[in-house]
Coordinates of C-alpha atoms in Angstrom, one line a residue:
M17 CA 10.0 15.2 -25.6
T18 CA 11.1 12.0 -24.5
V19 CA 9.7 10.2 -21.1
T20 CA 11.9 7.6 -19.5
N21 CA 10.7 5.0 -17.5
D22 CA 13.5 4.3 -15.5
R23 CA 12.3 5.4 -12.5
P24 CA 15.3 6.3 -10.0
A25 CA 17.2 7.8 -13.2
A26 CA 14.2 10.0 -14.4
L27 CA 13.7 11.2 -10.7
A28 CA 17.4 12.0 -9.6
P29 CA 18.0 15.8 -10.1
A30 CA 21.8 16.7 -10.7
E31 CA 22.3 18.1 -7.3
P32 CA 23.5 15.8 -4.4
W33 CA 21.2 17.3 -1.7
S34 CA 17.7 18.2 -0.8
R35 CA 16.3 20.4 1.7
C36 CA 12.8 19.0 2.8
L37 CA 10.4 22.0 2.5
T38 CA 8.1 20.6 5.3
C39 CA 10.6 19.5 8.2
G40 CA 13.6 20.9 6.7
A41 CA 15.7 17.5 6.7
L42 CA 18.6 17.4 4.2
V43 CA 17.9 14.2 2.0
Y44 CA 20.2 12.7 -0.3
R45 CA 18.5 13.6 -4.0
K46 CA 19.2 9.9 -5.3
K47 CA 17.6 8.4 -2.0
L48 CA 14.8 11.0 -2.5
A49 CA 14.5 9.8 -6.1
R50 CA 14.5 6.3 -5.1
N51 CA 11.7 7.1 -2.5
L52 CA 9.5 8.7 -5.5
N53 CA 10.3 12.2 -4.1
V54 CA 8.6 11.6 -0.9
C55 CA 10.7 12.8 1.9
P56 CA 11.8 9.7 4.2
E57 CA 11.7 11.7 7.6
C58 CA 8.3 13.3 7.4
G59 CA 6.2 11.8 4.2
R60 CA 6.0 15.3 2.4
H61 CA 4.9 14.3 -1.3
H62 CA 7.2 16.8 -3.2
R63 CA 6.1 17.8 -6.7
L64 CA 7.2 15.8 -9.5
T65 CA 7.3 17.1 -13.3
A66 CA 5.2 15.7 -16.0
P67 CA 7.8 13.5 -17.4
E68 CA 8.3 12.2 -13.8
R69 CA 4.8 11.3 -12.8
I70 CA 4.3 9.5 -16.4
A71 CA 7.3 7.3 -15.3
Q72 CA 6.2 6.4 -11.9
L73 CA 3.0 5.4 -13.5
V74 CA 2.7 3.9 -16.5
D75 CA 4.5 0.6 -17.6
E76 CA 7.7 0.7 -18.6
G77 CA 8.5 1.9 -22.3
T78 CA 4.7 2.2 -23.2
F79 CA 4.3 5.9 -23.1
A80 CA 3.9 7.1 -26.6
P81 CA 3.0 11.2 -27.0
L82 CA 0.0 12.4 -28.5
G83 CA 0.6 13.5 -31.8
G84 CA 0.5 17.5 -33.1
R85 CA 1.4 20.2 -30.9
A86 CA -1.0 23.1 -29.4
L87 CA 0.8 26.5 -28.7
A88 CA -0.7 29.0 -26.7
G89 CA -0.6 32.4 -28.3
D90 CA -0.8 36.2 -26.9
V91 CA -4.4 36.9 -28.3
L92 CA -4.9 39.4 -25.7
G93 CA -1.7 41.4 -25.9
F94 CA -1.4 41.0 -22.2
T95 CA 1.2 42.8 -20.2
D96 CA 1.2 43.1 -16.4
A97 CA 4.8 43.7 -15.2
R98 CA 6.3 41.7 -18.2
P99 CA 4.7 40.8 -21.8
Y100 CA 2.9 37.3 -21.8
A101 CA 4.9 36.5 -24.6
E102 CA 8.1 36.7 -22.8
R103 CA 6.5 34.4 -19.7
L104 CA 5.8 31.8 -22.3
A105 CA 9.2 31.7 -23.8
E106 CA 10.7 31.7 -20.6
A107 CA 8.4 29.0 -19.4
R108 CA 9.2 26.7 -22.3
R109 CA 12.9 27.5 -22.0
R110 CA 12.9 26.5 -18.4
T111 CA 10.9 23.3 -18.4
G112 CA 11.2 22.0 -22.0
L113 CA 7.4 21.9 -22.6
D114 CA 5.4 23.4 -24.8
D115 CA 2.8 24.1 -22.2
A116 CA 1.6 22.7 -18.6
V117 CA 0.4 19.5 -20.0
V118 CA 2.2 16.5 -21.3
C119 CA -0.5 14.0 -23.1
G120 CA -0.3 10.5 -24.7
A121 CA -1.1 6.9 -24.5
A122 CA 0.5 4.5 -22.7
L123 CA 0.0 1.1 -20.4
I124 CA -0.7 0.5 -16.8
G125 CA -0.8 -3.0 -15.5
G126 CA -0.8 -3.9 -19.3
M127 CA -4.2 -2.0 -19.9
P128 CA -4.4 0.6 -22.6
V129 CA -5.2 4.2 -21.1
C130 CA -4.6 7.8 -22.4
L131 CA -3.1 10.4 -20.3
A132 CA -2.8 14.1 -19.6
V133 CA -0.6 15.2 -16.8
M134 CA -0.2 18.5 -16.0
D135 CA 3.3 20.0 -14.8
F136 CA 3.1 22.9 -12.3
R137 CA 6.4 24.5 -13.3
F138 CA 4.9 26.0 -16.3
M139 CA 3.4 29.2 -15.2
G140 CA 1.7 27.4 -12.2
G141 CA 0.1 24.6 -14.3
S142 CA -2.5 27.4 -15.1
L143 CA -5.4 26.1 -17.7
G144 CA -4.8 28.1 -20.8
T145 CA -6.0 27.4 -24.5
A146 CA -3.2 25.0 -25.5
V147 CA -3.8 23.0 -22.3
G148 CA -7.4 22.9 -22.8
E149 CA -6.8 21.8 -26.4
L150 CA -4.2 19.2 -25.3
I151 CA -6.4 17.5 -23.0
T152 CA -9.5 17.6 -25.2
R153 CA -7.6 15.8 -27.4
A154 CA -6.4 13.3 -25.1
A155 CA -10.1 12.8 -24.4
E156 CA -10.9 12.4 -28.3
R157 CA -8.0 9.8 -28.5
A158 CA -9.5 7.8 -25.6
L159 CA -12.9 8.0 -27.3
A160 CA -11.6 6.8 -30.6
D161 CA -9.4 3.8 -28.7
R162 CA -12.2 2.8 -26.5
C163 CA -9.9 3.1 -23.4
P164 CA -10.1 5.0 -20.1
L165 CA -8.6 8.6 -19.6
L166 CA -6.2 9.7 -16.6
I167 CA -5.9 13.3 -16.1
V168 CA -3.3 14.2 -13.5
T169 CA -4.0 17.8 -12.1
A170 CA -1.5 20.1 -10.7
S171 CA -2.4 24.0 -11.0
G172 CA -3.1 27.2 -9.8
G173 CA -6.1 27.6 -12.1
A174 CA -7.2 29.2 -15.3
R175 CA -4.5 31.5 -16.8
M176 CA -5.3 35.1 -16.6
Q177 CA -3.3 36.2 -19.3
E178 CA -5.7 34.7 -22.0
G179 CA -8.8 36.1 -20.2
A180 CA -12.4 34.5 -21.1
L181 CA -10.7 32.2 -23.7
S182 CA -8.9 30.5 -20.5
L183 CA -12.5 30.3 -18.9
M184 CA -13.9 28.6 -22.1
Q185 CA -11.2 25.6 -21.4
M186 CA -13.3 24.6 -18.5
A187 CA -16.5 23.6 -20.7
K188 CA -14.4 22.9 -23.5
V189 CA -12.6 19.7 -21.3
S190 CA -15.9 19.2 -19.7
Q191 CA -18.0 18.6 -22.9
A192 CA -15.1 15.9 -24.0
L193 CA -15.5 14.2 -20.9
G194 CA -19.3 14.1 -21.0
A195 CA -18.6 12.2 -24.7
L196 CA -16.3 9.8 -23.0
G197 CA -19.3 8.9 -20.5
E198 CA -21.9 8.7 -22.8
A199 CA -19.8 6.1 -24.8
G200 CA -19.6 4.3 -21.7
L201 CA -15.8 5.0 -20.7
L202 CA -14.1 5.6 -17.9
S203 CA -12.6 9.0 -16.5
V204 CA -10.3 9.3 -13.7
S205 CA -8.6 12.3 -12.1
L206 CA -5.6 11.9 -10.0
V207 CA -5.2 15.1 -8.1
T208 CA -2.0 16.2 -7.1
D209 CA -0.5 19.3 -5.1
P210 CA -2.0 22.0 -5.4
T211 CA -5.1 21.9 -7.5
Y212 CA -7.0 25.0 -7.4
G213 CA -9.6 27.5 -9.3
G214 CA -10.9 26.5 -12.7
V215 CA -9.2 23.1 -12.9
A216 CA -10.7 22.0 -9.6
A217 CA -14.0 23.6 -10.9
S218 CA -14.0 21.7 -14.0
F219 CA -12.3 18.1 -15.0
A220 CA -10.3 17.5 -11.5
T221 CA -13.7 16.8 -10.1
N222 CA -16.1 16.0 -12.7
C223 CA -14.3 12.9 -13.7
D224 CA -16.0 9.7 -12.9
I225 CA -13.7 8.4 -10.4
V226 CA -11.5 11.4 -8.3
L227 CA -8.4 10.1 -6.5
V228 CA -6.1 12.6 -4.5
E229 CA -2.3 11.9 -3.9
Q230 CA -1.5 11.8 0.1
G231 CA -0.7 15.6 0.9
A232 CA -2.6 17.4 -1.9
R233 CA -4.8 20.6 -1.4
M234 CA -7.8 20.9 -3.7
G235 CA -10.3 24.0 -3.9
F236 CA -11.9 26.6 -5.6
A237 CA -10.6 29.7 -4.1
G238 CA -7.3 29.2 -2.2
P239 CA -7.1 29.3 1.7
R240 CA -5.5 33.2 1.8
V241 CA -8.0 34.5 -0.6
I242 CA -11.0 32.8 1.7
E243 CA -9.7 34.2 4.8
Q244 CA -9.1 37.9 3.3
T245 CA -12.6 37.7 2.0
I246 CA -14.9 36.3 4.7
R247 CA -12.3 37.5 7.6
Q248 CA -12.3 33.9 9.6
K249 CA -9.6 31.7 10.3
L250 CA -9.6 28.4 8.4
P251 CA -8.9 25.4 10.0
A252 CA -5.5 23.7 9.7
D253 CA -6.6 20.9 7.6
F254 CA -8.7 23.1 5.2
Q255 CA -8.8 21.9 1.7
T256 CA -6.3 18.9 2.7
A257 CA -6.5 15.3 0.9
D258 CA -8.0 13.6 4.2
F259 CA -10.6 17.0 4.5
L260 CA -11.8 16.3 1.1
L261 CA -12.2 12.7 2.0
A262 CA -14.1 12.9 5.0
R263 CA -16.5 15.6 3.3
G264 CA -17.5 13.0 0.5
Q265 CA -15.8 15.1 -2.2
V266 CA -13.5 12.7 -3.4
D267 CA -13.1 8.7 -3.9
A268 CA -9.9 7.6 -2.1
V269 CA -6.6 9.4 -1.0
R270 CA -3.4 7.1 -1.3
H271 CA 0.3 7.8 -0.8
R272 CA 2.5 8.1 -3.9
R273 CA 4.0 4.5 -3.7
D274 CA 0.6 3.0 -4.0
L275 CA -1.4 5.3 -6.8
R276 CA 0.0 2.9 -9.9
E277 CA -1.5 -0.2 -8.4
W278 CA -4.5 1.4 -7.2
L279 CA -5.1 2.4 -10.9
R280 CA -4.1 -0.9 -12.1
R281 CA -6.8 -2.6 -10.0
L282 CA -9.1 0.0 -11.0
F283 CA -8.9 -0.3 -14.5
L284 CA -8.8 -3.8 -14.2
A285 CA -12.3 -4.1 -12.1
T286 CA -13.9 -1.4 -14.5
R287 CA -12.9 -2.9 -18.1
A288 CA -15.9 -4.3 -20.5
V289 CA -15.3 -8.1 -20.8
A290 CA -17.6 -10.7 -22.5
A291 CA -20.2 -12.7 -20.5
A292 CA -18.9 -15.7 -18.8
P293 CA -20.5 -19.1 -18.6
A294 CA -22.3 -20.4 -15.5
P295 CA -19.4 -22.3 -12.7
A296 CA -18.9 -25.6 -13.3
Q297 CA -20.1 -26.6 -10.0
P298 CA -24.1 -26.8 -9.3
D299 CA -26.1 -23.9 -8.4
P300 CA -26.3 -24.0 -4.6
V301 CA -29.2 -21.9 -4.3
V302 CA -32.6 -23.3 -3.6
A303 CA -35.8 -22.2 -5.3
E304 CA -38.5 -24.4 -3.9
P305 CA -39.7 -23.8 -0.5
H306 CA -40.3 -27.7 0.7
R307 CA -36.8 -28.3 0.5
L308 CA -35.9 -25.9 3.3
D309 CA -36.3 -26.9 6.9
T310 CA -38.6 -24.9 8.9
V311 CA -36.9 -22.2 11.1
D312 CA -38.2 -20.4 14.3
P313 CA -38.6 -16.5 13.0
W314 CA -37.0 -15.3 16.1
Q315 CA -34.2 -17.8 16.1
A316 CA -33.8 -16.7 12.2
V317 CA -33.5 -13.1 13.7
T318 CA -31.3 -14.0 16.4
A319 CA -29.0 -15.6 13.8
A320 CA -29.0 -12.6 11.2
R321 CA -27.9 -10.3 13.9
D322 CA -25.0 -12.7 14.9
T323 CA -21.6 -10.3 15.1
A324 CA -19.7 -13.5 14.2
R325 CA -21.6 -13.6 10.7
P326 CA -19.5 -12.6 7.8
T327 CA -20.0 -9.0 6.9
L328 CA -19.7 -7.2 3.3
L329 CA -15.8 -7.2 4.0
D330 CA -15.5 -10.4 4.6
Y331 CA -17.2 -11.6 1.2
L332 CA -15.0 -9.0 -0.4
R333 CA -12.0 -10.7 0.5
E334 CA -13.5 -14.1 0.0
T335 CA -15.9 -13.9 -2.6
F336 CA -14.1 -11.3 -4.8
D337 CA -10.8 -10.2 -5.7
G338 CA -9.1 -7.1 -6.4
F339 CA -11.8 -4.9 -4.8
V340 CA -11.2 -0.9 -5.3
E341 CA -13.4 1.0 -2.8
L342 CA -14.8 4.2 -4.0
R343 CA -16.0 6.6 -0.9
G344 CA -18.0 9.8 -0.6
D345 CA -21.4 11.4 -1.9
R346 CA -19.7 14.0 -3.9
L347 CA -21.9 16.3 -1.8
S348 CA -21.0 16.5 1.9
A349 CA -19.7 13.3 3.7
D350 CA -19.0 9.8 3.4
C351 CA -20.8 6.9 5.0
P352 CA -19.0 4.3 6.5
A353 CA -22.1 1.9 7.0
V354 CA -22.1 1.5 3.3
V355 CA -19.4 0.1 1.2
A356 CA -19.0 0.7 -2.6
G357 CA -16.7 -0.1 -5.5
F358 CA -15.7 -2.4 -8.2
A359 CA -14.1 -5.8 -8.1
M360 CA -13.7 -9.0 -10.1
L361 CA -16.0 -12.1 -9.7
D362 CA -14.2 -15.2 -11.2
C363 CA -12.4 -12.6 -13.6
R364 CA -15.3 -10.7 -14.4
P365 CA -15.5 -6.9 -13.4
V366 CA -18.7 -6.1 -11.1
A367 CA -19.8 -3.4 -8.9
V368 CA -20.2 -4.3 -5.5
V369 CA -22.4 -2.0 -3.0
G370 CA -23.7 -3.0 0.2
H371 CA -23.7 -2.6 4.3
Q372 CA -21.4 -3.1 6.8
K373 CA -21.9 -3.8 10.0
G374 CA -18.9 -5.3 11.9
H375 CA -17.6 -8.1 14.5
H376 CA -16.7 -6.0 17.6
T377 CA -18.1 -3.0 19.4
R378 CA -15.6 -0.5 17.8
E379 CA -16.2 -1.5 14.7
L380 CA -20.0 -1.7 14.9
V381 CA -19.5 2.0 16.3
S382 CA -17.4 3.0 13.4
R383 CA -19.9 1.4 10.8
N384 CA -23.0 3.0 12.5
F385 CA -24.1 -0.7 13.3
G386 CA -24.5 -1.0 9.4
M387 CA -27.6 1.7 9.4
P388 CA -26.9 4.0 6.5
R389 CA -27.1 8.0 6.2
P390 CA -28.2 9.7 3.5
E391 CA -25.0 10.4 2.3
G392 CA -24.6 6.4 2.2
Y393 CA -27.3 5.8 -0.3
R394 CA -26.3 8.6 -2.6
K395 CA -22.8 7.1 -2.4
A396 CA -24.0 3.7 -3.5
L397 CA -26.4 5.0 -6.1
R398 CA -23.2 7.2 -7.6
V399 CA -21.5 3.8 -7.9
M400 CA -24.2 1.9 -9.4
K401 CA -25.3 4.4 -11.9
L402 CA -21.5 4.7 -13.2
A403 CA -21.4 0.7 -13.4
A404 CA -24.4 0.8 -15.4
R405 CA -22.9 3.0 -17.8
L406 CA -19.5 1.0 -18.0
G407 CA -21.8 -1.9 -18.6
L408 CA -21.0 -3.8 -15.6
P409 CA -23.4 -6.3 -13.4
I410 CA -24.0 -4.9 -10.0
V411 CA -24.0 -6.9 -6.8
T412 CA -25.7 -5.5 -3.7
V413 CA -25.4 -7.1 -0.4
V414 CA -28.1 -6.2 2.4
D415 CA -27.4 -6.4 6.0
T416 CA -29.0 -3.8 7.9
P417 CA -31.5 -3.1 10.9
G418 CA -32.7 0.0 8.7
A419 CA -31.9 3.2 7.7
Y420 CA -30.3 5.2 10.4
P421 CA -32.9 7.4 12.1
G422 CA -31.6 10.2 13.6
R423 CA -32.0 14.0 13.4
E424 CA -28.7 14.7 11.3
A425 CA -30.1 12.2 8.9
E426 CA -33.6 13.3 8.5
E427 CA -32.2 17.0 7.9
N428 CA -30.0 15.6 5.3
G429 CA -32.7 13.9 3.6
Q430 CA -33.0 10.3 4.5
S431 CA -36.5 10.0 2.9
A432 CA -35.5 11.5 -0.6
A433 CA -32.3 9.4 -0.6
I434 CA -33.9 6.1 0.1
A435 CA -36.9 7.2 -2.6
G436 CA -34.5 8.1 -4.8
N437 CA -32.5 4.8 -4.8
I438 CA -35.4 2.8 -5.4
L439 CA -36.6 4.8 -8.2
A440 CA -33.3 5.0 -10.0
M441 CA -32.6 1.3 -9.6
F442 CA -35.6 0.7 -11.9
G443 CA -33.7 2.2 -14.5
L444 CA -30.5 0.5 -14.1
A445 CA -29.8 -0.9 -17.6
T446 CA -27.6 -3.9 -16.3
P447 CA -28.0 -6.8 -14.2
V448 CA -28.5 -6.6 -10.5
I449 CA -28.3 -9.1 -8.1
T450 CA -29.1 -8.5 -4.4
V451 CA -28.2 -11.2 -1.7
I452 CA -29.6 -10.5 1.8
T453 CA -27.0 -11.9 4.1
G454 CA -28.4 -11.2 7.5
E455 CA -30.9 -8.6 8.2
G456 CA -32.8 -6.9 5.6
G457 CA -34.6 -3.9 7.5
S458 CA -37.2 -2.2 6.2
G459 CA -36.9 0.8 3.3
G460 CA -33.2 1.2 4.5
A461 CA -32.6 -2.6 2.6
L462 CA -34.9 -1.8 0.1
A463 CA -32.9 1.0 -1.1
L464 CA -30.6 -1.6 -2.2
A465 CA -32.5 -4.3 -3.3
V466 CA -34.6 -3.2 -6.5
A467 CA -32.9 -6.3 -8.2
D468 CA -33.6 -8.5 -11.2
Q469 CA -32.9 -11.6 -8.7
V470 CA -33.0 -11.1 -4.7
L471 CA -31.1 -14.0 -3.1
I472 CA -31.3 -14.5 0.9
A473 CA -29.2 -16.5 3.2
E474 CA -30.7 -19.4 4.9
R475 CA -30.7 -17.4 8.6
G476 CA -31.3 -14.2 6.8
T477 CA -34.6 -12.0 7.5
Y478 CA -36.6 -9.5 5.4
S479 CA -39.2 -7.2 7.1
V480 CA -41.2 -3.9 6.9
I481 CA -40.1 -3.5 10.3
S482 CA -38.2 -4.8 13.3
P483 CA -39.6 -7.4 15.3
E484 CA -39.3 -5.1 18.2
G485 CA -40.9 -2.0 16.4
C486 CA -43.7 -3.9 15.4
S487 CA -44.4 -5.4 18.7
A488 CA -44.1 -2.0 20.6
I489 CA -46.4 -0.6 17.8
L490 CA -49.2 -3.4 17.8
W491 CA -48.6 -5.2 20.9
G492 CA -48.0 -2.4 23.0
D493 CA -45.0 -4.0 24.4
A494 CA -41.5 -4.8 23.0
A495 CA -41.2 -7.9 24.6
C496 CA -43.5 -9.5 22.1
A497 CA -41.0 -9.2 19.6
P498 CA -41.0 -13.1 19.5
D499 CA -44.5 -13.0 18.3
A500 CA -44.1 -10.4 15.9
A501 CA -41.5 -12.0 14.0
R502 CA -43.7 -15.2 14.0
A503 CA -46.5 -12.7 12.5
L504 CA -44.4 -10.9 9.7
R505 CA -43.4 -14.3 8.2
I506 CA -39.4 -12.9 7.8
T507 CA -37.8 -16.0 7.6
A508 CA -35.8 -17.3 4.4
R509 CA -38.3 -20.2 3.3
E510 CA -41.6 -17.6 4.1
L511 CA -40.0 -15.2 2.2
L512 CA -39.5 -17.6 -0.9
E513 CA -43.4 -19.0 -0.4
L514 CA -44.2 -15.4 -0.7
G515 CA -42.3 -14.7 -4.0
I516 CA -40.1 -11.8 -2.1
V517 CA -37.0 -13.5 -3.0
D518 CA -36.1 -16.0 -6.0
G519 CA -33.9 -18.3 -4.1
V520 CA -32.1 -18.9 -0.8
L521 CA -28.5 -19.7 -0.2
P522 CA -27.8 -22.6 2.1
E523 CA -25.7 -21.8 5.0
P524 CA -23.0 -24.6 6.3
P525 CA -23.4 -26.5 9.2
G526 CA -23.6 -24.5 12.2
G527 CA -24.6 -21.8 10.2
A528 CA -22.6 -18.7 8.2
A529 CA -20.9 -17.7 11.4
A530 CA -19.5 -21.2 11.7
D531 CA -17.8 -21.6 8.3
P532 CA -17.6 -18.2 6.9
T533 CA -15.1 -19.6 3.7
A534 CA -17.5 -22.1 2.9
M535 CA -20.3 -19.3 2.8
A536 CA -18.2 -17.2 0.6
S537 CA -17.4 -19.8 -1.7
G538 CA -21.1 -20.9 -2.3
L539 CA -22.1 -17.2 -2.6
R540 CA -19.3 -17.2 -5.3
V541 CA -21.0 -19.9 -7.2
A542 CA -24.4 -18.5 -6.8
L543 CA -23.7 -15.0 -8.2
G544 CA -21.9 -16.6 -11.1
H545 CA -25.2 -18.8 -12.1
A546 CA -27.5 -15.5 -11.5
L547 CA -25.1 -13.6 -13.8
A548 CA -25.0 -16.5 -16.3
R549 CA -29.1 -16.2 -16.6
L550 CA -29.2 -12.7 -16.6
D551 CA -26.8 -12.4 -19.2
R552 CA -28.9 -13.9 -21.5
T553 CA -31.4 -11.0 -21.3
E554 CA -30.9 -7.8 -23.3
P555 CA -31.1 -4.6 -21.2
D556 CA -34.4 -3.2 -22.0
G557 CA -35.6 -6.6 -21.0
L558 CA -33.9 -6.5 -17.7
L559 CA -35.6 -3.3 -17.3
A560 CA -39.0 -4.4 -18.4
R561 CA -38.8 -7.8 -16.2
R562 CA -37.7 -5.6 -13.1
R563 CA -40.7 -3.6 -13.5
R564 CA -42.9 -6.5 -13.9
R565 CA -41.6 -8.1 -10.9
F566 CA -42.1 -5.6 -8.5
R567 CA -45.6 -4.9 -10.5
A568 CA -46.7 -8.2 -9.6
F569 CA -46.5 -8.1 -5.7
G570 CA -49.8 -7.7 -4.1
A571 CA -51.7 -8.2 -7.5
D572 CA -52.5 -12.1 -7.6
G573 CA -55.5 -12.4 -5.3
S574 CA -53.4 -12.2 -2.0
T575 CA -55.1 -9.1 -1.2
D576 CA -59.0 -7.8 -1.1
L577 CA -58.2 -5.6 -4.3
A578 CA -60.0 -6.3 -7.5
P579 CA -58.0 -7.4 -10.3
A580 CA -56.5 -4.8 -12.4
P581 CA -57.8 -4.2 -16.0
T582 CA -55.8 -6.3 -18.4
A583 CA -56.9 -4.9 -21.9
D584 CA -54.0 -2.4 -22.0
K585 CA -50.8 -3.1 -20.9
G586 CA -48.9 -1.1 -18.5
W587 CA -45.9 1.1 -18.7
W588 CA -43.8 -1.6 -17.4
E589 CA -44.2 -3.8 -20.7

């Protein structure tokens, strides 16, 4: 089979007109083809064949089909209204394909990738032995070539005519994806309409990244089956792309015209590269407390909370390039108070995870004032674990008054989510740098701050509790918050003296809010120097140093506890 990359020609059928299945509009087929088979009237994404999808996604002239064939046979002698052998023959004759998937290698944005693209025309894209074999071979080719794997799904589920053998393909492909993960290679599924049954319950959702085309539907059981089973009417948006995104099941939903660019940026921001040298500019970070001005703690609290200060999204625009956001905890929801994904820092791929507040009331409310729910911490950990497996450094940006204390958060395991992050970050075998850009509030901040190096902005704060909370508990009066702030020693200089942070990032005259661009530029240089220092340490050494760092807090005579015995080294060594 030959796949062309001349997009208009590849997408244009022979008939002159087409009627949209959603709005009923008659559209000139050449116009529809130029619009990537998306209705210009209502935006419905009509299905693409596998050759059309490949032509849309990959660099022109780069697709090479996977060598060898895999042909399904009628092992069971299955017959319903017609023999299975007849159905296979008809599907092959009608589509020109051997089965419901086309596999090969190509370039996307100049980067090599292996593809497995399903075609719904062939028996509803059902997963049979040949489909499972070909997708597994594509994964094995990605493993051999050490490149990402992209699977484009379009399927009604496992192929019933092949019985339990089709069921086994769910596990067969999954083990191949597991091998990619163990080798530090990325797997991505692009879910198109429809994706159901055994495909949804295996490789469509157990890839590292799940991208969904706008308008696609995905689920284990179809809506009609569910309604007939439970005798309940389902909501109109059930199992739609936006439904899945809101419930934390997928990473992103994109219009068809944006898929190729999104994938290009993702592959660019997750590829392994050699360690970069330190920036030519001098490191702006101050590591000696005496070089810093003394700041009144309450003034620091006021400055840290200033809504004009740069937020994480501001830094992603100014300090980093090509950010690709990933959403959802893959369990129940997405938390907008935590932003996570991959980006470029001076041509180096990194993971970026952090709190997001906002500059105005509407944004602050939509971001829950930067207070994460459990799903935010689970999302953050998912991205950080993926970064560690891909061998990419992690930058966390802390700016939160604390974790959200609401009833729903408690019901969904807020304490366990925070505790899980703190524990898991000690096992991330990749450099981790934390920058406290505003407020560092309690465990809600620490859950993103178990790092090899912790930096803080000159007007940032970091505390076990808010000054208001401390004063209400210990002073019996929230109005004593300024006194509590002074007693807690929460300013950047005091934290540096205590050894809680490793360095302080100076702010421009008037503070970060007065010149966000200068602040972002300083952060870029500071992160470059920090990464260059950490690059010199092997992963096992990073873990040991990270554990020693936190083991040392409170063990240097600053408490009344007797010193720990030194004859036997602890587990952190």
